[in-house]
mmCIF file of C-alpha atoms in Angstrom:
data_model
loop_
_atom_site.group_PDB
_atom_site.id
_atom_site.type_symbol
_atom_site.label_atom_id
_atom_site.label_comp_id
_atom_site.label_asym_id
_atom_site.label_seq_id
_atom_site.Cartn_x
_atom_site.Cartn_y
_atom_site.Cartn_z
ATOM 1 C CA UNK F 30 83.690 100.147 123.110
ATOM 2 C CA UNK F 31 80.311 100.939 121.621
ATOM 3 C CA UNK F 32 81.976 101.850 118.321
ATOM 4 C CA UNK F 33 83.651 98.455 118.224
ATOM 5 C CA UNK F 34 80.381 96.681 118.970
ATOM 6 C CA UNK F 35 78.492 98.616 116.337
ATOM 7 C CA UNK F 36 81.182 97.827 113.744
ATOM 8 C CA UNK F 37 81.778 94.168 114.567
ATOM 9 C CA UNK F 38 78.697 93.181 116.534
ATOM 10 C CA UNK F 39 78.267 91.564 119.922
ATOM 11 C CA UNK F 40 76.115 88.658 118.801
ATOM 12 C CA UNK F 41 77.975 85.498 117.849
ATOM 13 C CA UNK F 42 77.857 84.526 114.204
ATOM 14 C CA UNK F 43 76.248 81.365 112.830
ATOM 15 C CA UNK F 44 79.535 79.452 112.996
ATOM 16 C CA UNK F 45 80.158 80.162 116.676
ATOM 17 C CA UNK F 46 78.793 78.013 119.468
ATOM 18 C CA UNK F 47 79.153 79.913 122.758
ATOM 19 C CA UNK F 48 76.471 77.933 124.592
ATOM 20 C CA UNK F 49 78.091 74.604 123.710
ATOM 21 C CA UNK F 50 81.527 76.009 124.562
ATOM 22 C CA UNK F 51 80.232 77.169 127.939
ATOM 23 C CA UNK F 52 78.761 73.753 128.699
ATOM 24 C CA UNK F 53 81.964 71.923 127.730
ATOM 25 C CA UNK F 54 84.122 74.395 129.639
ATOM 26 C CA UNK F 55 82.002 73.974 132.752
ATOM 27 C CA UNK F 56 82.565 70.212 132.699
ATOM 28 C CA UNK F 57 86.321 70.815 132.718
ATOM 29 C CA UNK F 58 86.065 73.526 135.389
ATOM 30 C CA UNK F 59 83.973 71.285 137.635
ATOM 31 C CA UNK F 60 86.921 68.953 138.244
ATOM 32 C CA UNK F 61 89.095 71.330 140.343
ATOM 33 C CA UNK F 62 86.082 73.082 141.857
ATOM 34 C CA UNK F 63 84.511 69.747 142.799
ATOM 35 C CA UNK F 64 87.745 68.609 144.437
ATOM 36 C CA UNK F 65 87.805 71.761 146.558
ATOM 37 C CA UNK F 66 84.093 71.385 147.280
ATOM 38 C CA UNK F 67 84.579 67.829 148.564
ATOM 39 C CA UNK F 68 87.825 68.581 150.440
ATOM 40 C CA UNK F 69 86.187 71.385 152.420
ATOM 41 C CA UNK F 70 83.293 69.144 153.450
ATOM 42 C CA UNK F 71 80.743 71.155 151.521
ATOM 43 C CA UNK F 72 79.541 68.156 149.511
ATOM 44 C CA UNK F 73 78.757 66.269 152.725
ATOM 45 C CA UNK F 74 76.774 69.197 154.109
ATOM 46 C CA UNK F 75 74.896 69.560 150.830
ATOM 47 C CA UNK F 76 74.118 65.843 150.634
ATOM 48 C CA UNK F 77 73.315 65.227 154.282
ATOM 49 C CA UNK F 78 71.787 68.476 155.564
ATOM 50 C CA UNK F 79 70.429 70.467 152.646
ATOM 51 C CA UNK F 80 69.255 68.062 149.923
ATOM 52 C CA UNK F 81 68.968 64.930 152.097
ATOM 53 C CA UNK F 82 69.565 62.793 149.010
ATOM 54 C CA UNK F 83 72.032 60.007 148.201
ATOM 55 C CA UNK F 84 75.500 61.278 147.208
ATOM 56 C CA UNK F 85 75.197 59.951 143.648
ATOM 57 C CA UNK F 86 71.940 61.823 143.040
ATOM 58 C CA UNK F 87 73.383 64.984 144.590
ATOM 59 C CA UNK F 88 76.410 64.695 142.296
ATOM 60 C CA UNK F 89 74.114 64.350 139.266
ATOM 61 C CA UNK F 90 72.157 67.438 140.318
ATOM 62 C CA UNK F 91 75.379 69.415 140.796
ATOM 63 C CA UNK F 92 76.718 68.238 137.433
ATOM 64 C CA UNK F 93 73.547 69.273 135.631
ATOM 65 C CA UNK F 94 73.578 72.642 137.416
ATOM 66 C CA UNK F 95 77.212 73.129 136.429
ATOM 67 C CA UNK F 96 76.563 72.369 132.769
ATOM 68 C CA UNK F 97 73.513 74.644 132.759
ATOM 69 C CA UNK F 98 75.500 77.425 134.429
ATOM 70 C CA UNK F 99 78.289 77.083 131.876
ATOM 71 C CA UNK F 100 75.819 77.232 129.001
ATOM 72 C CA UNK F 101 74.278 80.328 130.576
ATOM 73 C CA UNK F 102 77.780 81.855 130.837
ATOM 74 C CA UNK F 103 78.253 81.444 127.087
ATOM 75 C CA UNK F 104 74.761 82.788 126.425
ATOM 76 C CA UNK F 105 75.224 85.860 128.632
ATOM 77 C CA UNK F 106 78.756 86.921 127.707
ATOM 78 C CA UNK F 107 78.598 85.780 124.055
ATOM 79 C CA UNK F 108 81.629 87.114 122.160
ATOM 80 C CA UNK F 109 82.937 88.862 125.263
ATOM 81 C CA UNK F 110 83.627 85.471 126.851
ATOM 82 C CA UNK F 111 86.481 84.970 124.359
ATOM 83 C CA UNK F 112 88.589 87.673 125.977
ATOM 84 C CA UNK F 113 91.860 85.981 126.956
ATOM 85 C CA UNK F 114 93.001 88.837 129.174
ATOM 86 C CA UNK F 115 89.763 89.603 131.003
ATOM 87 C CA UNK F 116 88.079 86.212 130.904
ATOM 88 C CA UNK F 117 89.218 85.331 134.410
ATOM 89 C CA UNK F 118 87.458 88.443 135.691
ATOM 90 C CA UNK F 119 84.240 87.635 133.813
ATOM 91 C CA UNK F 120 84.366 84.126 135.237
ATOM 92 C CA UNK F 121 85.180 85.253 138.769
ATOM 93 C CA UNK F 122 82.303 87.724 138.834
ATOM 94 C CA UNK F 123 79.968 85.131 137.325
ATOM 95 C CA UNK F 124 81.017 82.549 139.936
ATOM 96 C CA UNK F 125 80.421 85.097 142.686
ATOM 97 C CA UNK F 126 76.973 85.924 141.290
ATOM 98 C CA UNK F 127 76.111 82.215 141.230
ATOM 99 C CA UNK F 128 77.320 81.829 144.812
ATOM 100 C CA UNK F 129 75.056 84.718 145.832
ATOM 101 C CA UNK F 130 72.075 83.336 143.894
ATOM 102 C CA UNK F 131 72.378 79.666 144.911
ATOM 103 C CA UNK F 132 70.806 79.963 148.379
ATOM 104 C CA UNK F 133 68.049 82.204 147.052
ATOM 105 C CA UNK F 134 67.165 79.650 144.378
ATOM 106 C CA UNK F 135 67.785 76.382 146.263
ATOM 107 C CA UNK F 136 66.519 76.977 149.804
ATOM 108 C CA UNK F 137 62.905 77.694 148.792
ATOM 109 C CA UNK F 138 62.891 74.468 146.761
ATOM 110 C CA UNK F 139 64.259 72.466 149.689
ATOM 111 C CA UNK F 140 61.749 73.976 152.096
ATOM 112 C CA UNK F 141 63.966 74.238 155.171
ATOM 113 C CA UNK F 142 66.380 76.993 156.123
ATOM 114 C CA UNK F 143 69.665 75.063 156.352
ATOM 115 C CA UNK F 144 72.845 76.975 155.636
ATOM 116 C CA UNK F 145 76.434 75.747 155.853
ATOM 117 C CA UNK F 146 78.821 77.334 158.366
ATOM 118 C CA UNK F 147 82.557 77.243 158.998
ATOM 119 C CA UNK F 148 84.865 75.373 156.626
ATOM 120 C CA UNK F 149 82.021 73.963 154.468
ATOM 121 C CA UNK F 150 80.714 77.501 153.939
ATOM 122 C CA UNK F 151 84.170 78.643 152.832
ATOM 123 C CA UNK F 152 84.261 75.585 150.569
ATOM 124 C CA UNK F 153 81.042 76.716 148.908
ATOM 125 C CA UNK F 154 82.496 80.164 148.202
ATOM 126 C CA UNK F 155 85.883 78.843 147.133
ATOM 127 C CA UNK F 156 84.381 76.242 144.805
ATOM 128 C CA UNK F 157 82.096 78.765 143.096
ATOM 129 C CA UNK F 158 84.952 81.245 142.648
ATOM 130 C CA UNK F 159 87.392 78.582 141.431
ATOM 131 C CA UNK F 160 84.781 77.245 139.023
ATOM 132 C CA UNK F 161 84.155 80.750 137.690
ATOM 133 C CA UNK F 162 87.840 81.523 137.209
ATOM 134 C CA UNK F 163 88.394 78.200 135.437
ATOM 135 C CA UNK F 164 85.429 78.792 133.136
ATOM 136 C CA UNK F 165 86.606 82.320 132.350
ATOM 137 C CA UNK F 166 90.188 81.293 131.634
ATOM 138 C CA UNK F 167 89.402 78.102 129.694
ATOM 139 C CA UNK F 168 86.460 79.374 127.633
ATOM 140 C CA UNK F 169 88.494 80.883 124.752
ATOM 141 C CA UNK F 170 90.602 77.736 124.441
ATOM 142 C CA UNK F 171 87.575 75.440 124.376
ATOM 143 C CA UNK F 172 85.526 77.757 122.154
ATOM 144 C CA UNK F 173 88.126 78.066 119.391
ATOM 145 C CA UNK F 174 88.010 74.427 118.194
ATOM 146 C CA UNK F 175 84.196 74.454 118.273
ATOM 147 C CA UNK F 176 83.938 77.099 115.551
ATOM 148 C CA UNK F 177 82.520 75.600 112.381
ATOM 149 C CA UNK F 178 84.400 76.126 109.140
ATOM 150 C CA UNK F 179 82.710 78.081 106.376
ATOM 151 C CA UNK F 180 82.398 76.047 103.176
ATOM 152 C CA UNK F 181 84.964 73.540 104.422
ATOM 153 C CA UNK F 182 87.774 76.107 104.571
ATOM 154 C CA UNK F 183 90.630 75.453 106.967
ATOM 155 C CA UNK F 184 91.168 77.307 110.233
ATOM 156 C CA UNK F 185 94.434 78.751 108.866
ATOM 157 C CA UNK F 186 92.539 80.336 105.991
ATOM 158 C CA UNK F 187 89.813 81.667 108.268
ATOM 159 C CA UNK F 188 92.426 83.375 110.467
ATOM 160 C CA UNK F 189 93.488 85.454 107.474
ATOM 161 C CA UNK F 190 90.007 86.946 107.054
ATOM 162 C CA UNK F 191 88.935 90.139 108.752
ATOM 163 C CA UNK F 192 91.168 92.933 110.056
ATOM 164 C CA UNK F 193 94.387 90.893 109.794
ATOM 165 C CA UNK F 194 93.823 89.964 106.142
ATOM 166 C CA UNK F 195 95.639 93.049 104.820
ATOM 167 C CA UNK F 196 98.893 91.770 106.276
ATOM 168 C CA UNK F 197 98.816 88.681 104.036
ATOM 169 C CA UNK F 198 100.012 89.119 100.454
ATOM 170 C CA UNK F 199 98.428 85.927 99.167
ATOM 171 C CA UNK F 200 95.084 85.196 100.735
ATOM 172 C CA UNK F 201 95.088 81.689 99.320
ATOM 173 C CA UNK F 202 91.700 82.060 97.712
ATOM 174 C CA UNK F 203 90.841 79.264 95.326
ATOM 175 C CA UNK F 204 91.854 80.433 91.847
ATOM 176 C CA UNK F 205 93.975 83.422 93.039
ATOM 177 C CA UNK F 206 97.625 83.551 92.020
ATOM 178 C CA UNK F 207 98.522 86.860 93.693
#
């Protein structure tokens, strides 16, 4: 693994946008996770007992936290987030880490020790895990269209660069007839 990273690098190139891809992916992943969160009664507990804010303001806070968490996912995992086979595992572990960190970060800000129990507590865990899996699975598919083209070249041409270029007889370079 270290040989691969030293040859190809772990940092995203200038044409990649992992932070933007993470933010966009998190918006998509919030839909199923939010449905589970509301169905389990976790949103009501969060609105009524923990934040004690109107539901619309709580939803805005959760949406901003989701987008920030998705951007952080892209920033942390960088090129590794594009793994189509292991992305679900990256996302699941990231969702679990967020679930573990949420009470530590939120409860001191709220100022009162209120924790969900029963079905709402399972909804919290399930929503974080579902969100993480969705982010991990969807990230490569959202990230791919966000890559910028180099010098206006098409995506088909860019796919023929790199290790797979030797398989193509005609690279389609401007001015090449081979």
